[in-house]
mmCIF file of C-alpha atoms in Angstrom:
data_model
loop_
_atom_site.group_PDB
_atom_site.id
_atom_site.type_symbol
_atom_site.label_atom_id
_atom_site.label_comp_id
_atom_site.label_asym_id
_atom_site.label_seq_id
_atom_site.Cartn_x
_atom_site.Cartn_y
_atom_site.Cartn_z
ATOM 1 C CA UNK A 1 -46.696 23.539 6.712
ATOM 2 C CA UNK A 2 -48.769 26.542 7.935
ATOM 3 C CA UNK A 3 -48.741 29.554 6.068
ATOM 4 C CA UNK A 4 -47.121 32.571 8.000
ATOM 5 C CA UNK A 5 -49.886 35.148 6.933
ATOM 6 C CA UNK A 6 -53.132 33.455 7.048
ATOM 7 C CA UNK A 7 -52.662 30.510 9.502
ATOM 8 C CA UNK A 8 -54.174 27.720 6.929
ATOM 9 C CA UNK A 9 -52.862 24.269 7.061
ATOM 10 C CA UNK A 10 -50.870 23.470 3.420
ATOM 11 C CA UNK A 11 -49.438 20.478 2.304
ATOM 12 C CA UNK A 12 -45.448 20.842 2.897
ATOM 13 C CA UNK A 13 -44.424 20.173 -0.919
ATOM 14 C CA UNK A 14 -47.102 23.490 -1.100
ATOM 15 C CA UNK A 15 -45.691 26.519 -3.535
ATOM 16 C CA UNK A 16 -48.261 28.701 -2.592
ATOM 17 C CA UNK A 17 -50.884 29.014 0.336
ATOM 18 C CA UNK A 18 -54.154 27.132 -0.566
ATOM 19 C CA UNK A 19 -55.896 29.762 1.346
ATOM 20 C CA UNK A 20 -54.734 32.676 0.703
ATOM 21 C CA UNK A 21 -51.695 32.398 -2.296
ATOM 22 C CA UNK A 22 -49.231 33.399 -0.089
ATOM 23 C CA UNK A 23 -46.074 32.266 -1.821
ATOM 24 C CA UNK A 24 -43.663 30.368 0.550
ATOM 25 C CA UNK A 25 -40.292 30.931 0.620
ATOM 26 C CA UNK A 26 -37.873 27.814 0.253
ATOM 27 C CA UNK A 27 -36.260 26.709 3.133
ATOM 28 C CA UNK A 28 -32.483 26.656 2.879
ATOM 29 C CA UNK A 29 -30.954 23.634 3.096
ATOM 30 C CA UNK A 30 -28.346 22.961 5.742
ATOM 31 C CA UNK A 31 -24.964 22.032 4.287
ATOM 32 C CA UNK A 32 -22.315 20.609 6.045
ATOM 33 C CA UNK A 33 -18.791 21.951 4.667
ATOM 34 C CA UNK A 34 -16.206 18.791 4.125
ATOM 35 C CA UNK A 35 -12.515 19.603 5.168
ATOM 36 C CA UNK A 36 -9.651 19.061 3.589
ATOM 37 C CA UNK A 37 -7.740 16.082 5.298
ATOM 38 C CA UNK A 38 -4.775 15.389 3.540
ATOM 39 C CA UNK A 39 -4.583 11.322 2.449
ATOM 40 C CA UNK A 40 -2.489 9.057 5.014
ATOM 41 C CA UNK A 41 -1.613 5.727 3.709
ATOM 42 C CA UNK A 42 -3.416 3.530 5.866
ATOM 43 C CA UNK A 43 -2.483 -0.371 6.098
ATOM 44 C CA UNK A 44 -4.914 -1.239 3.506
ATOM 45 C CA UNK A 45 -5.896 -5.016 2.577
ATOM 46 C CA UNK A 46 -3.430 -7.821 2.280
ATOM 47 C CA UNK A 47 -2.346 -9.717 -1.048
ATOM 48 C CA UNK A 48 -0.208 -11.997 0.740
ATOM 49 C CA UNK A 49 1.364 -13.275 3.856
ATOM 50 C CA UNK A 50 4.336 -15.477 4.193
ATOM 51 C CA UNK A 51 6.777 -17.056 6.558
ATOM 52 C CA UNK A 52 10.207 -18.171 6.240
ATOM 53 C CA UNK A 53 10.411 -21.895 4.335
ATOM 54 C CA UNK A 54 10.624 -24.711 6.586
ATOM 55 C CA UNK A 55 12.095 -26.806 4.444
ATOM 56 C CA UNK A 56 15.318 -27.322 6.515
ATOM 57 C CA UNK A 57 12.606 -27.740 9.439
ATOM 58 C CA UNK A 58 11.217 -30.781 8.364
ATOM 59 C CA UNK A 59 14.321 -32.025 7.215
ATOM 60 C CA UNK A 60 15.642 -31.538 10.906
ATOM 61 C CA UNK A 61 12.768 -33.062 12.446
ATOM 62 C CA UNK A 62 13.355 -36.185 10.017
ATOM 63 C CA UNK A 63 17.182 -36.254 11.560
ATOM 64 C CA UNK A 64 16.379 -35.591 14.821
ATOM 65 C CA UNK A 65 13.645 -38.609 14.626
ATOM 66 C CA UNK A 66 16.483 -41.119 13.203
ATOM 67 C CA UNK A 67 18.891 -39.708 15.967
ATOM 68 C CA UNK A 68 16.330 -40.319 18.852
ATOM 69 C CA UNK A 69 16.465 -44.047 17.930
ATOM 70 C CA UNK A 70 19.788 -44.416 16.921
ATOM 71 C CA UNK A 71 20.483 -43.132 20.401
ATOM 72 C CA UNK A 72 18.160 -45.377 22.344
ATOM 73 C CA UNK A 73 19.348 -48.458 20.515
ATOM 74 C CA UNK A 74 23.050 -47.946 21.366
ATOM 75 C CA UNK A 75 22.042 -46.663 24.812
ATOM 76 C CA UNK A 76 20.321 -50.286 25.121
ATOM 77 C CA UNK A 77 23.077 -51.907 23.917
ATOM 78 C CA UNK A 78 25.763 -49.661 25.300
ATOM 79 C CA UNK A 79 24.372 -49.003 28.462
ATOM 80 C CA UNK A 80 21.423 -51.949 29.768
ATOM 81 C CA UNK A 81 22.419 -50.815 33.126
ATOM 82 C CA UNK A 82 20.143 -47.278 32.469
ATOM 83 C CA UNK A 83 16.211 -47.900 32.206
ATOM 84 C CA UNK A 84 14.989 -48.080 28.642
ATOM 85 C CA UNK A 85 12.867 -44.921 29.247
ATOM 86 C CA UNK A 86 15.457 -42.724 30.096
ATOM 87 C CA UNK A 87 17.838 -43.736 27.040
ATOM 88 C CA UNK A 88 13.861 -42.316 25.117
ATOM 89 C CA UNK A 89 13.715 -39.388 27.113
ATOM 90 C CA UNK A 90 17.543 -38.532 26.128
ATOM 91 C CA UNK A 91 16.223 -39.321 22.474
ATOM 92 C CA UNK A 92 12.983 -37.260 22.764
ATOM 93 C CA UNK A 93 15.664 -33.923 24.052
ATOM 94 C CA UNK A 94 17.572 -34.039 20.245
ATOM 95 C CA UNK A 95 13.637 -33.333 18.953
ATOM 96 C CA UNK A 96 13.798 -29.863 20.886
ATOM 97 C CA UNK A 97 16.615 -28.654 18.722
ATOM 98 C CA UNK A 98 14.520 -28.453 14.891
ATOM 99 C CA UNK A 99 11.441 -27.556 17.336
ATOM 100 C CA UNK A 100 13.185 -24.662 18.186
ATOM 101 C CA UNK A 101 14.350 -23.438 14.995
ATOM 102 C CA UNK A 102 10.907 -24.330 13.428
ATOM 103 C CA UNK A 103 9.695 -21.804 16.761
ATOM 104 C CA UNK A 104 12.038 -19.411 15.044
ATOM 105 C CA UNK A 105 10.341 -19.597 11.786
ATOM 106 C CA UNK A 106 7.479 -19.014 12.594
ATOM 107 C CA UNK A 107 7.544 -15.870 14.504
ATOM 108 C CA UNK A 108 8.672 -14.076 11.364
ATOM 109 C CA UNK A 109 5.808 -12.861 8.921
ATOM 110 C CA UNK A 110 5.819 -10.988 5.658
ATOM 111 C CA UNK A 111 3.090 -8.841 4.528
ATOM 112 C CA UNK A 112 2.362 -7.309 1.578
ATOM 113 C CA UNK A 113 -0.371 -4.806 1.542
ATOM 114 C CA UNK A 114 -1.943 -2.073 -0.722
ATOM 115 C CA UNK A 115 0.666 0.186 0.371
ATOM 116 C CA UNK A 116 3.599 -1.475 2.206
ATOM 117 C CA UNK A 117 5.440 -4.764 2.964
ATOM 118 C CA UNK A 118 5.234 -5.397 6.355
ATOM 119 C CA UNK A 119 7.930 -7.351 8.364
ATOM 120 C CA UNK A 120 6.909 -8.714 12.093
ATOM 121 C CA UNK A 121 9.235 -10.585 14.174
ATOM 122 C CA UNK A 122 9.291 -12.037 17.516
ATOM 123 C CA UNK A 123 6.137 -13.046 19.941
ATOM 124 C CA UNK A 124 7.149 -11.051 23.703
ATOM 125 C CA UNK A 125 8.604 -8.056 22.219
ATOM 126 C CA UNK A 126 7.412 -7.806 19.099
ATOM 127 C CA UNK A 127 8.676 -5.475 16.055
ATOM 128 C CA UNK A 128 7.355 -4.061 12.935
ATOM 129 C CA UNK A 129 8.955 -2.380 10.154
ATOM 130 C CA UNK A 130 7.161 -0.945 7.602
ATOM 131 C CA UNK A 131 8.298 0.012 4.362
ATOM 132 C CA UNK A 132 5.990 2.159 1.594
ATOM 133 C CA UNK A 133 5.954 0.717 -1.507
ATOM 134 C CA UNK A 134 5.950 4.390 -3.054
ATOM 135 C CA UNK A 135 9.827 4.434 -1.316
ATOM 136 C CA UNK A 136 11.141 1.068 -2.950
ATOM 137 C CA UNK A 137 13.445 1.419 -5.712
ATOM 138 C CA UNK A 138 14.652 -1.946 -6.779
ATOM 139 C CA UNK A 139 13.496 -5.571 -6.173
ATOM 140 C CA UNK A 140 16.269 -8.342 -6.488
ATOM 141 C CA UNK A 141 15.283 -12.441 -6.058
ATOM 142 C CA UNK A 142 18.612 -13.611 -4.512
ATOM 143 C CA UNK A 143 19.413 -17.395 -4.579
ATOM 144 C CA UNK A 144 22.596 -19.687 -4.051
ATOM 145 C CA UNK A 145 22.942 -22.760 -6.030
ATOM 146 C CA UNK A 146 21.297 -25.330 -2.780
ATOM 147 C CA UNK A 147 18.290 -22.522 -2.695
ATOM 148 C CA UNK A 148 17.617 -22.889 -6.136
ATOM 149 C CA UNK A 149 17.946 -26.687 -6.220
ATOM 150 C CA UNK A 150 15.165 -26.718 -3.387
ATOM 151 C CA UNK A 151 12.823 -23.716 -4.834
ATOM 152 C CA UNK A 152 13.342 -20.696 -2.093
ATOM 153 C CA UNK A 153 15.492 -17.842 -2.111
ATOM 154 C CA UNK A 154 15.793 -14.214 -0.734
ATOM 155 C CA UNK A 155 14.376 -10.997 -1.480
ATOM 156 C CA UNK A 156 16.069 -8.072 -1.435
ATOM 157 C CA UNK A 157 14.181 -4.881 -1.407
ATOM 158 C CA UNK A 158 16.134 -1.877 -1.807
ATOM 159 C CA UNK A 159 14.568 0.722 -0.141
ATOM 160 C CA UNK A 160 14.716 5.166 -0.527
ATOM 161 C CA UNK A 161 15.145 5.585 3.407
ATOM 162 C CA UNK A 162 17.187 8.124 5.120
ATOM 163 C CA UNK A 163 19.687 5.320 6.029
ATOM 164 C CA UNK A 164 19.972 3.931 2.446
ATOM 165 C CA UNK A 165 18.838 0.548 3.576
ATOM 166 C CA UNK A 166 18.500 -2.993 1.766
ATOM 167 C CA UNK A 167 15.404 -5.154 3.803
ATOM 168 C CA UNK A 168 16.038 -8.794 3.213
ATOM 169 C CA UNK A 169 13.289 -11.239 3.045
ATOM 170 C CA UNK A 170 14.558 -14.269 3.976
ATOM 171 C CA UNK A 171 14.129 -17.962 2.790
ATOM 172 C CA UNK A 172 11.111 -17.714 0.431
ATOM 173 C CA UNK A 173 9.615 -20.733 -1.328
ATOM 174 C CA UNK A 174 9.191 -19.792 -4.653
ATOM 175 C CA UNK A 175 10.661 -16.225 -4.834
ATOM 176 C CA UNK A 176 10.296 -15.017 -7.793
ATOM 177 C CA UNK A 177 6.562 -15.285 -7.945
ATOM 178 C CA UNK A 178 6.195 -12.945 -4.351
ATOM 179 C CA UNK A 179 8.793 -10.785 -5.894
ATOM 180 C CA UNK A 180 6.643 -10.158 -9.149
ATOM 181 C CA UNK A 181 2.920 -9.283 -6.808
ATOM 182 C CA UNK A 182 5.253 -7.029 -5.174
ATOM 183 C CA UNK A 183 6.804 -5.487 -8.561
ATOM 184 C CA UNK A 184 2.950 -5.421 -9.953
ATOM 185 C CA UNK A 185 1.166 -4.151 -6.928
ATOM 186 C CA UNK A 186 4.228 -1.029 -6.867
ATOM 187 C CA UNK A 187 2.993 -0.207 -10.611
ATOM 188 C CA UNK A 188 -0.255 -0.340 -9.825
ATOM 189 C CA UNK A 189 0.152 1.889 -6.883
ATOM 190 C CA UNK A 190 2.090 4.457 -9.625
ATOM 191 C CA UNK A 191 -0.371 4.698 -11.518
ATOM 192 C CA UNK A 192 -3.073 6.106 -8.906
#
């Protein structure tokens, strides 16, 4: 730092010239002002991610397998004059039917996040709905007596929209424990 009277050459943490005693004068320091942005809710970070159970799936896969060769037997035995590997090609078409449902499935997602449960559906035209967790007002685990035999059920999330609307999450395995993160993660989210 050079001293604005004499010229001389002072250190920069220098109070006063070293040649003369020129006091310097501090520099102001440059402060940036911060605006006020009011808080968005922003996606935030997932606690969990589900799909629809595919319980029934499986369970039509298994079917569709026992059909496929139930069909080619009595196709063989039924029918010798058609080629063995049509009658399997016939029996490989009742595999498309669970494969489609289990396609179904799994184009449905549910996210629970920081701030909001997320629902996406479909894979060309795609939709999400979002619902705040700072608008949901009741949480209900729904189950009929086969859903609670095999260990999924619904949840019903009753939410404070304009419309009045119940969201439905579909065929959950194990229900009751999603339904609780979501119960906790809404207190949590209260108490900020």
């Amino acid at each position: 730092m050079f001293c604005i009277k004499c010229g001389a050459n002072n250190p920069n943490e220098a109070v006063y010239c070293l040649k003369c005693g020129n006091q310097f004068e501090r520099e102001e320091e440059t402060r940036v002002a911060a605006r006020n942005v009011s808080v968005v809710e922003t996606k935030g970070s997932p606690i969990f991610s589900i799909t629809p159970t595919l319980k029934f799936v499986k369970l039509g896969y298994l079917l569709a397998i026992i059909g496929a060769f139930l069909l080619v037997a009595l196709m063989s035995i039924f029918l010798p004059s058609i080629s063995s590997i049509i009658a399997i090609l016939v029996g490989l078409v009742l595999l498309l039917i669970p494969a489609f449902y289990h396609f179904r499935q799994k184009l449905v997602r549910y996210t629970l996040t920081d701030t909001m449960i997320e629902i996406d559906k479909g894979i060309i035209s795609r939709s999400t709905q979002n619902i705040p967790l700072r608008r949901i007002q009741d949480v209900t685990v729904s189950s009929t007596f086969l859903q609670r035999i095999l260990g999924f059920g619904d949840i019903v999330v009753d939410n404070a929209s304009e419309t009045g609307s119940k969201v439905t999450l579909d065929n959950i395995d194990s229900p009751r424990k999603y339904a609780d993160i979501l119960l906790k993660q809404m207190r949590q989210l209260d108490r900020i």
